[in-house]
Amino acid sequence: MPETPLLSVQNLQISFRGEDALVPAVDGVSFSIYPRQTLAIVGESGCGKSVTAMSILRLIPTPPGKIIAGEIIFNGQDLLKLPEKAMRRVRGGQIAMIFQEPMTSLNPVMTIGDQILEAIFLHQRLPARQAVKLAAESLRQVGIADPERRLGEYPHQISGGMKQRVMIAMALACHPQILIADEPTTALDVTIQAQILELLSTLKTKNNMSVLLITHDLGVVAENADVVAIMYAGRIVEFADVYELYANPLHPYTRGLLACVPRLSQTNQRLTTIPGMVPNARNWPTGCRFEPRCTDCKDEARTQCLSHLPILRQINERHWVATFSAPGYADAKFTLPGLPVRRNKTPATGRMGATD
Amino acid sequence: MGNRFTVKDFIFLCIFIVIAVMLGFTLGSFNYLTHQVAGLRSDLQTMQAQQTSELYALKTLQRSGVRTTNHTGINDSSKVASDIRETLPDGSRYVMFPNPPLPPYNPYTKPNFAYGDWLVESLSSEPNRIMPYVPQSESAASIQASVLESLLVRNPLTLKYDPWLARSYTVSKDGLKITFVVRRRARFSNGQPVTAQDVVFSYDTMMNPEVNCAPIRSYYTDIKSCRARSAWTVVFTFKRPYFKALGIAGGLAIIPKSVYGFQHMSEFNKHGKLLVGSGPYVLKRWTAGQAIVLSRNPRYWGPRPIFDRLVYRFITNPQASLQSLLAGQIDADGLEPSQWLKYHNKKSFLAKFTTYKYLSAASGYNFICWNLRKPWFQDRRTRVALAMLVNEPAMIKTFMHGLAVQNTGPFNPVSPQNNPHVKPIPYDPAMAQQLLKKAGWKRDADGLLERGKTQFRFGLTIPSQFPLGKRIAEYIKQQFAMAGIDMQINPLDFTTLLQKINHRHFDAVMLGWSGSIENDPYQIWYSGSYKNDGSNAGDFDDPLADRLILEGRRTLNVRKRMHIWHQLQAEIYRQQPYLFLFTSYSLIAINKRIKNTQPYPVTGISPGDWFVPLALQKYR
Amino acid sequence: MTELSAHPAIETPSTAPPASYWTLAIRKMLRPWLVKIFAAYIAAVLLISLTVPLLASGKPYAIDIHTGNGWVTRYPLFADLTTRDYLTFIAGAVIIGIVVAWRLTRVVEMMRRRSLRLGIAGVLIGAGILGGSALAILHHNRFDGTDYRALIKSGMAKNAIFAPIPWGYAEMEPLSKNAINELPSWHHWLGTDRSGRDVLARMLWASRVAMGIGFVSQAIALSLGIIVGAMMGYFGGIFDLLGMRLVEMVEAIPTFFLILTFIAIFGRSILMIMVILGVTGWTGYARFLRAEFLRIRQLDYIVAARATGMPLWRIMFRHMLPNGLTPVLVSASFGLAGAVTIESSLSYLGIGVRPPTPSWGGMLNAAGNPATVFHWFEALPPGLALFLIVLAFNIVGEALRDAIDPKSLS
Amino acid sequence: MLSYIIRRILLMFPTLIGMTFIIFAVIRMAPGLTTAGGSFAPGMLGAHQAQLAQQHFMERRLHLVTRNGKPIPLVVQYVQWINRIIHGDLGTSIKFSEPVTKLVLQRLPVTLVINVISLIIIYLVAVPGGVLAAIYRGRFVDRAFGISSLVLYSLPVIWVGSMAIGFLANPAYLNWFPSAGLHATNTSHMSYFQYVFDYAWHITLPVICLSYGGFAYLAKQVRGSYLENMFMDFTRTAKAKGLPPSAVLLRHVTQNSMLPMITIVGMTVPGLLGGSVIVEKIFSIQGMGRLMYQATYARDLPVIQSMALVSAAITLASYLLVDIAYHAIDPRVNYD
């Protein structure tokens, strides 16, 4: 039987109030996550991926930012229409989030224990002693030694990797169904990055949750994700199963991104780059937003690219793309992107070779 | 993030406010308690002082076997003997009053007369201490006047000295020996009788160098000795005849030995609030920063005091005291000229208050003292010309709203010393120009007056905390400028100013002298007073004036003396060592519930005469 | 007050030569209309304070006077001006000249512009110094207490041309009850005070005291603060320790008492108050600059400069000072407001300038002291002027702070 | 922690000594030390009496600075003074002829109570105001708040004070408030509530004058620091946990915004004494400011010295307290 998506985002549009006009940041994003699935959203900085992630928990600072349209359906409810109080129950309790900067994401004047306990008390009715035990347990779960002592320490007393672990422990203390990880490893050392990611995937299986992984690193994606969404200038341009995507990237941007990943086999070659710059959100091109940098644009297609914005269409069962140049794009139709978990989990190491 | 103001926020706010209010109340009660405690402590201190003195008195009384008696009112007792003023065969004057004199404006015979109620007045500053003799402010003096008494009292109408604590006094013909006989009835507030010993003790205390009362002591340097001849008789001997001798000896405040007789007199300086005398009131409490309360002396030896209490409240600025007066918090208050102008003919104000405007002998006068050693002021014509440049009547009219009188010399206009025939120098710039020309002043190329190499450019020093003085100086500056004289105004704080005067480092200085019924001009006008930091700061050196001063001081006959003073005034005004400015009127408003308030012609209002009819009494 | 400058940066037109950092900052600061108004107000008060002897005086510019040998034309106002007045004019003219030249030379190409500007400034300053010293030697101001109005009334003079406000600050109307505490009228635009002097004339003259004390004292404080603060911040260590103790000590001296003392020793003068406010007011700047320097010292470009073997003074003055100074200049704007306030408070307490020189605080005291009668029309103008100038300094300071904020300067 | 505090206190002493010496030297420089104190109203002198009072005061002052007719060197005077202070003797006022300790103890509570009340009011109004402005940043409330705080901050106290006294406490206009003092004249018979009401009525205008400037300043700072912390990452974390906004604000943002607020308290306390001079002068309140003013005019050396010492000590102590509070609140600062 087809599984129902745990969370589905439909036609999400978010704008920020600039100094003189509304600047769109996310422009019609749709996708869905199924249970026990890792969805990675990949894109350059400023493409709107973090905003999308934050909007799920309605954490966008409201005076400048505003959700213009769209639906975020979680467990059958539209999160955007939920009253603030119910929304708070979702935050942390059902959907948790960890952030890019573990250094500043913890309150410097509260002990780690206090911060974890705060999350626990918020969502679970527990006697104090049991809550402390739970907090310690969740710290142990993320691989922190001597958790009882750590509970009394302040964030500045532990290292960056540890902080991210604490953040994860805090997020998982209430057993959420979805964990949104917004570039969780960007600010960390490479060795620690791998540890954290591994921890994440272990915990994901252990806790039976879905993960929404926001990243700009395709290497990370290959290792961890089941499904990948590529974002460019506020839109998802390609959405596919991770194997499908790596095997058959259709969007020129995805291809560009993949070409940028350094490979050991090509030692002497200079890194490929995508020519041109990300367009400013203030004045996005009317047509395809990738058109100025596009290598696929042939002369005859160019007029279409200049005047029409390609929408995301499902061109096969496991692949959605938004480019006129993709084969079969013209006949394809829009459906809500989303892939139920197909099979038993794949060991992460299995795909190492493919990317390296 | 949703920033709605939720119920929780509201509750938080409420808790916040409640805490704040509680904090406020805590602070308030802290303040209240300290306040009350301070009040109680002050009461306790005064009570202790009174009690120890009474205990002492009782002990001595027991020993001497004298029974303490409460006084009986004497105003109603018929006079047994009549007052005597006569000259004895040996030329000495003898004055005897069998009963203490009643005030000339006698309240006891007025219709509706009643005892009781309080009299609440304001003091412009809180005294630092109210010990007898110790350096005091004017405010302390007015409080002491109700508690301490002296041997004689000046009759406010005749200005003669009448016996008070003394039953009689005798002045020898040469004026060197004054004998007082103390009233046997007189008692201190602790019940102890006033004796000759107390008078001697008072004198000795004041002359004791360990006691901090140098300013008052200086008046008594002319006394050679003060001896008790018997238990009730005391003799003052003077070194030289001095017209003020009677006033000095008779004006000495008498304090009880039983209270102030410390083992070491230096202890005297340590007290601040020990005030015990024979007067109609005793110190009840002194609340720091608020008020001093005197209550009726229950065993007063003289006529029963009219008010049950006298309350002196410290109100530091005129606006605030006017507020209090209007609110009925104080009964009588002096008004500023501008306040007077606003209220003295306002019907609503007059319905509630009686107003008086009079010249009092106690009001001083303001002046500009020229430093006669400086080249600009050595010439009399120049000084007269300077006086002619200033339109004093207009100044009085404008700055003082007409509520002052131009001075024509160093004596108070209502004092008998004043010579009414001295005419003020008129405002006449043209004449002034001529005089200046005669004195050798010419306009130079710079537009300034010049004589020889001296330009007419000097500085006028004024006390900086004296706004009226600043306005006057600014006006005079303009007037002088028109004549080609450049005057700079140098405001100095009072301390520095006094130092400059002491060292004679000034060109001209604006100041005021306080007044009295009869001034001794020696300290200010005698040529010898320039040296030794005397008060003749401008070095006024006039042979005629010197002669008149020395002669006047010797002359005991009032009429002759006044004649000399009149001559002296004419001479001083002719010489113009000062630019004499004006004496201000006293402007008083008194609540209508108080009756018998009319002022005496020279001495002004006398709160001792006042009373409140029974129907209007407010405090019980 | 972010809203004051929360407008997008307009890119400079490509035709004009690129503007400097300061030009940009000032341009950005002046964008909101409110700031413009208040900056204009400061400029106006400054201008008035420079030219007030010509604006408000009881002496006519020109007048025909009857003397023994017929009618003679005299110029009393100009004769009455002191050397200091003329020097102030010259200084003002030089400054205004430099500012105008700066703006006019904007179109000149970058490399030549700099030398041109320096040249013009040099010439102007040189001319000013020359003219000033010549004036100081040649000008001899005439003491003139003549009442020209009375002269005209008596027919001894005619054809007088008076200043726009024909009253001096110390000039009293002939004493009479009607002349004092007059309400505003055509004759006296803001009425008269309790000595019968024109309030408007006094207001204008008082601006001179306020602005003079404000600017000079802050200039002194700023230079002292910069020197001490830079030393502390750059050298650190024992310099820093001693310097901070010095700062704390100076902060503990009661300014009020110091001023009284100095007035008692040296007499009253504006200069004295300026110097004392300067000498006691530098600590804030020193603290600020020290903190800035300690921060900047850690930055890479200073480390780089030291690595190239650049001499110390050059690092301090060429590299650190310009960067540390900007926030200090912002606080100088607030310091100006503070100095004006302190001056007025001192005058209010009666230890300000020598009478009859007016100052806003002194006028307030004369009008609003509870020991005298309150005349609101006398208390309103000086209080308002004081309030507005302090507000103006604060608003401009805020705007300047926003403008130099690197986050907002695009 | 303890060793840090001890070290800080030890470091305070050289500063205190330097400070007191500077003050001492400046005060001894002042002229008029060897003349009378202003025990008489300016403009009115009792002729002879004033002269003698002068001599009397002069003697007492000379006693302080000379021995056997020879001036004592400044340093020796200073050491003597310090020695007396160590023995708890601040000297005896020349003008008031009372021990300075007693005078200070009499005046200090007056100033302290007014200042504490206005500090409380400042915080009560400014903190919620600043927080509200931060929450509604950019909206009307914030703009109105910004403008009005700037306006308030720029209003000179002398003007507000004179206008308040002139209009609100003047029988000629509105006779709403008393224009002088802290108590009505007959408090002895008041009940507790009457007393508190009367006191509140008297301090209304002075407290307003003392507080509005500080209020504006503090509110601006509070708004700034709240705004800064409201967009910090840890705030976002807290929100992602599902904390309600009020809890986020009160717990996370407030805790982090406390630090600058504490610094401001520390900076305000020393300024209070200075600010009191003006307000106490305008409203005729017998507090420390007025004592300083009177003592300065009377050249009352012992009082001036002690006041300077007290204010220096208060300044240093408040710096110290701020440092300690900082250490107590911010776990990041270490106590080496």
Coordinates of N, CA and C in Angstrom, one line a residue, chain B residues 261-380:
Chain B
G261 N 25.9 74.6 83.8 CA 27.1 74.6 84.6 C 27.9 73.4 84.4
F262 N 28.6 73.2 83.3 CA 29.3 72.0 83.0 C 30.7 72.1 83.8
Q263 N 31.2 70.9 84.0 CA 32.5 70.9 84.6 C 33.6 71.6 83.7
H264 N 33.6 71.1 82.5 CA 34.5 71.8 81.5 C 33.6 72.6 80.6
M265 N 33.9 73.8 80.5 CA 33.0 74.6 79.6 C 33.1 74.3 78.2
S266 N 34.2 73.6 77.8 CA 34.2 73.2 76.3 C 33.1 72.3 76.0
E267 N 32.5 71.6 77.0 CA 31.3 70.8 76.8 C 30.2 71.6 76.1
F268 N 30.2 72.9 76.5 CA 29.1 73.7 76.0 C 29.0 73.7 74.5
N269 N 30.1 73.6 73.8 CA 30.1 73.6 72.4 C 29.6 72.3 71.8
K270 N 29.6 71.3 72.6 CA 29.2 70.0 72.0 C 27.7 69.8 71.9
H271 N 27.0 70.6 72.7 CA 25.5 70.5 72.6 C 25.0 71.3 71.5
G272 N 23.9 70.9 70.9 CA 23.3 71.7 69.8 C 21.9 72.1 70.2
K273 N 21.2 71.4 71.0 CA 19.8 71.6 71.2 C 19.4 71.9 72.6
L274 N 20.4 72.2 73.5 CA 20.1 72.5 74.9 C 19.7 73.9 75.0
L275 N 18.5 74.2 75.1 CA 18.0 75.6 75.2 C 17.0 75.7 76.4
V276 N 17.5 76.2 77.5 CA 16.7 76.3 78.7 C 16.9 77.8 79.2
G277 N 15.8 78.4 79.4 CA 15.8 79.8 79.9 C 14.7 80.1 80.8
S278 N 14.4 81.4 81.0 CA 13.3 81.7 81.8 C 12.1 82.2 81.0
G279 N 12.2 82.0 79.7 CA 11.2 82.6 78.8 C 9.8 81.9 78.9
P280 N 8.9 82.5 78.2 CA 7.5 82.0 78.2 C 7.3 80.6 77.5
Y281 N 8.3 80.2 76.7 CA 8.2 79.0 76.0 C 9.4 78.1 76.2
V282 N 9.2 76.8 76.1 CA 10.3 75.9 76.2 C 10.4 75.1 74.9
L283 N 11.6 74.6 74.6 CA 11.8 73.8 73.4 C 11.1 72.5 73.6
K284 N 10.2 72.1 72.7 CA 9.5 70.9 72.8 C 10.2 69.8 71.9
R285 N 10.3 70.2 70.6 CA 10.9 69.2 69.7 C 11.5 70.0 68.5
W286 N 12.5 69.3 68.0 CA 13.1 69.8 66.8 C 13.3 68.7 65.8
T287 N 12.4 68.7 64.8 CA 12.5 67.6 63.8 C 13.4 68.1 62.6
A288 N 14.5 67.4 62.5 CA 15.4 67.9 61.5 C 14.8 68.0 60.1
G289 N 15.0 69.1 59.5 CA 14.5 69.4 58.1 C 13.0 69.8 58.1
Q290 N 12.4 69.8 59.2 CA 11.0 70.2 59.2 C 10.6 71.4 60.1
A291 N 10.7 71.2 61.4 CA 10.2 72.3 62.2 C 10.8 72.3 63.6
I292 N 10.8 73.4 64.3 CA 11.1 73.5 65.7 C 9.8 73.9 66.4
V293 N 9.5 73.1 67.4 CA 8.2 73.4 68.2 C 8.6 73.8 69.6
L294 N 8.0 75.0 70.0 CA 8.1 75.5 71.3 C 6.8 75.3 72.0
S295 N 6.8 74.9 73.2 CA 5.5 74.8 73.9 C 5.5 75.8 75.1
R296 N 4.3 76.1 75.5 CA 4.1 77.1 76.6 C 4.8 76.6 77.9
N297 N 5.6 77.5 78.5 CA 6.2 77.1 79.7 C 5.2 77.1 80.8
P298 N 4.8 75.9 81.4 CA 3.7 75.8 82.3 C 3.9 76.6 83.6
R299 N 5.2 76.8 83.9 CA 5.4 77.5 85.2 C 6.1 78.8 84.9
Y300 N 5.7 79.5 83.9 CA 6.3 80.8 83.6 C 6.0 81.7 84.7
W301 N 7.0 82.5 85.0 CA 6.9 83.4 86.2 C 6.1 84.7 85.8
G302 N 6.0 85.0 84.6 CA 5.4 86.3 84.1 C 4.0 86.0 83.7
P303 N 3.4 87.0 82.9 CA 2.1 86.8 82.4 C 2.0 85.5 81.6
R304 N 0.8 84.9 81.7 CA 0.7 83.6 81.0 C 0.8 83.8 79.5
P305 N 1.7 83.0 78.9 CA 1.9 83.1 77.4 C 0.6 82.9 76.7
I306 N 0.4 83.5 75.6 CA -0.9 83.5 74.9 C -1.1 82.2 74.2
F307 N -0.1 81.9 73.3 CA -0.2 80.7 72.5 C 0.2 79.4 73.2
D308 N -0.4 78.3 73.0 CA 0.1 77.1 73.6 C 1.4 76.6 73.0
R309 N 1.5 76.8 71.7 CA 2.7 76.4 71.0 C 3.1 77.4 70.0
L310 N 4.4 77.5 69.8 CA 4.9 78.3 68.6 C 5.6 77.2 67.8
V311 N 5.2 77.2 66.5 CA 5.9 76.3 65.6 C 6.6 77.1 64.5
Y312 N 7.9 76.7 64.3 CA 8.7 77.4 63.3 C 9.0 76.3 62.2
R313 N 8.5 76.5 61.1 CA 8.7 75.6 60.0 C 9.8 76.1 59.1
F314 N 10.6 75.1 58.6 CA 11.7 75.5 57.7 C 11.2 75.5 56.3
I315 N 11.0 76.6 55.7 CA 10.6 76.7 54.3 C 11.6 77.6 53.6
T316 N 12.3 77.0 52.7 CA 13.5 77.7 52.2 C 13.3 78.7 51.1
N317 N 12.2 78.5 50.3 CA 12.0 79.5 49.3 C 10.7 80.2 49.4
P318 N 10.7 81.5 48.9 CA 9.5 82.3 49.0 C 8.3 81.8 48.4
Q319 N 8.5 81.1 47.3 CA 7.3 80.5 46.6 C 6.7 79.5 47.4
A320 N 7.5 78.6 48.0 CA 7.0 77.6 48.9 C 6.3 78.1 50.1
S321 N 6.9 79.2 50.7 CA 6.3 79.7 51.9 C 5.0 80.4 51.6
L322 N 4.9 81.0 50.4 CA 3.6 81.6 50.0 C 2.6 80.5 49.8
Q323 N 3.0 79.4 49.2 CA 2.1 78.2 49.1 C 1.6 77.8 50.4
S324 N 2.5 77.7 51.4 CA 2.1 77.2 52.7 C 1.1 78.2 53.4
L325 N 1.4 79.5 53.1 CA 0.6 80.5 53.7 C -0.8 80.4 53.2
L326 N -0.9 80.3 51.8 CA -2.2 80.2 51.2 C -3.0 79.0 51.6
A327 N -2.2 77.9 51.9 CA -2.9 76.6 52.3 C -3.2 76.6 53.8
G328 N -2.8 77.7 54.5 CA -3.1 77.8 55.9 C -2.2 77.0 56.7
Q329 N -1.1 76.5 56.2 CA -0.1 75.8 56.9 C 0.7 76.6 57.8
I330 N 0.9 77.9 57.4 CA 1.6 78.8 58.3 C 0.7 80.0 58.5
D331 N 0.9 80.7 59.6 CA 0.0 81.8 59.9 C 0.5 83.2 59.5
A332 N 1.8 83.3 59.4 CA 2.3 84.6 59.0 C 3.5 84.4 58.2
D333 N 3.8 85.3 57.2 CA 4.9 85.2 56.3 C 5.3 86.5 55.8
G334 N 6.6 86.7 55.5 CA 7.0 87.8 54.8 C 6.9 87.6 53.3
L335 N 6.5 88.6 52.6 CA 6.3 88.5 51.2 C 7.4 89.1 50.4
E336 N 7.7 88.6 49.2 CA 8.6 89.2 48.3 C 7.9 90.4 47.7
P337 N 8.7 91.5 47.2 CA 8.0 92.6 46.6 C 7.1 92.2 45.5
S338 N 7.5 91.2 44.6 CA 6.7 90.9 43.5 C 5.4 90.1 44.0
Q339 N 5.6 89.4 45.0 CA 4.4 88.7 45.6 C 3.4 89.7 46.2
W340 N 4.0 90.7 46.9 CA 3.2 91.7 47.4 C 2.4 92.4 46.3
L341 N 3.1 92.7 45.3 CA 2.5 93.4 44.2 C 1.3 92.7 43.6
K342 N 1.5 91.4 43.6 CA 0.4 90.5 43.0 C -0.8 90.4 44.0
Y343 N -0.5 90.4 45.3 CA -1.6 90.0 46.2 C -2.1 91.1 47.1
H344 N -1.4 92.2 47.2 CA -1.8 93.1 48.3 C -3.1 93.8 48.0
N345 N -3.5 93.8 46.8 CA -4.9 94.4 46.6 C -5.8 93.4 45.9
K346 N -5.5 92.1 46.1 CA -6.4 91.1 45.6 C -7.5 90.8 46.7
K347 N -8.7 90.9 46.3 CA -9.8 90.8 47.3 C -9.8 89.4 48.0
S348 N -9.6 88.3 47.2 CA -9.7 87.0 47.8 C -8.5 86.8 48.8
F349 N -7.4 87.5 48.5 CA -6.3 87.3 49.5 C -6.5 88.2 50.7
L350 N -7.0 89.4 50.5 CA -7.3 90.3 51.6 C -8.4 89.7 52.5
A351 N -9.2 88.9 52.0 CA -10.3 88.4 52.8 C -9.7 87.4 53.9
K352 N -8.6 86.8 53.5 CA -8.0 85.8 54.4 C -6.8 86.3 55.2
F353 N -6.2 87.4 54.7 CA -5.0 87.8 55.3 C -5.0 89.3 55.6
T354 N -4.3 89.7 56.7 CA -4.1 91.1 57.0 C -2.7 91.3 56.5
T355 N -2.5 92.4 55.7 CA -1.2 92.7 55.2 C -0.6 94.0 55.8
Y356 N 0.7 94.0 56.0 CA 1.3 95.2 56.6 C 2.5 95.5 55.7
K357 N 2.7 96.8 55.5 CA 3.9 97.2 54.8 C 4.5 98.3 55.7
Y358 N 5.7 98.1 56.2 CA 6.3 99.1 57.0 C 7.8 99.0 57.0
L359 N 8.5 100.0 57.4 CA 9.9 100.0 57.5 C 10.3 99.6 58.9
S360 N 11.2 98.6 59.0 CA 11.6 98.2 60.3 C 13.0 98.6 60.6
A361 N 13.3 98.8 61.8 CA 14.6 99.2 62.2 C 15.6 98.1 61.9
A362 N 15.1 96.9 61.9 CA 16.0 95.8 61.7 C 16.4 95.6 60.2
S363 N 15.7 96.2 59.3 CA 16.1 96.0 57.9 C 17.3 96.8 57.6
G364 N 18.2 96.2 56.9 CA 19.5 96.8 56.6 C 19.4 97.6 55.3
Y365 N 20.5 98.0 54.9 CA 20.5 98.8 53.6 C 21.6 98.2 52.7
N366 N 21.4 98.4 51.4 CA 22.4 98.0 50.4 C 23.2 99.2 50.0
F367 N 24.4 98.9 49.6 CA 25.3 100.0 49.1 C 26.4 99.5 48.2
I368 N 27.0 100.4 47.5 CA 28.3 100.1 46.8 C 29.4 100.8 47.5
C369 N 30.4 100.1 48.0 CA 31.5 100.7 48.7 C 32.6 100.9 47.7
W370 N 33.0 102.2 47.6 CA 34.1 102.6 46.7 C 35.4 102.4 47.5
N371 N 36.4 101.8 46.9 CA 37.7 101.7 47.6 C 38.4 103.0 47.4
L372 N 38.4 103.8 48.5 CA 38.9 105.2 48.3 C 40.4 105.2 48.1
R373 N 41.1 104.1 48.2 CA 42.5 104.1 48.0 C 42.8 104.0 46.5
K374 N 41.8 103.7 45.7 CA 42.0 103.5 44.3 C 41.9 104.9 43.6
P375 N 42.6 105.1 42.5 CA 42.7 106.4 41.9 C 41.4 107.0 41.5
W376 N 40.4 106.1 41.1 CA 39.2 106.7 40.6 C 38.3 107.4 41.6
F377 N 38.4 106.9 42.8 CA 37.4 107.3 43.8 C 38.0 108.3 44.9
Q378 N 39.2 108.8 44.7 CA 39.8 109.6 45.7 C 39.1 111.0 45.8
D379 N 38.5 111.4 44.7 CA 38.0 112.7 44.7 C 36.5 112.7 45.0
R380 N 36.1 113.6 45.9 CA 34.7 113.6 46.3 C 33.7 113.9 45.2

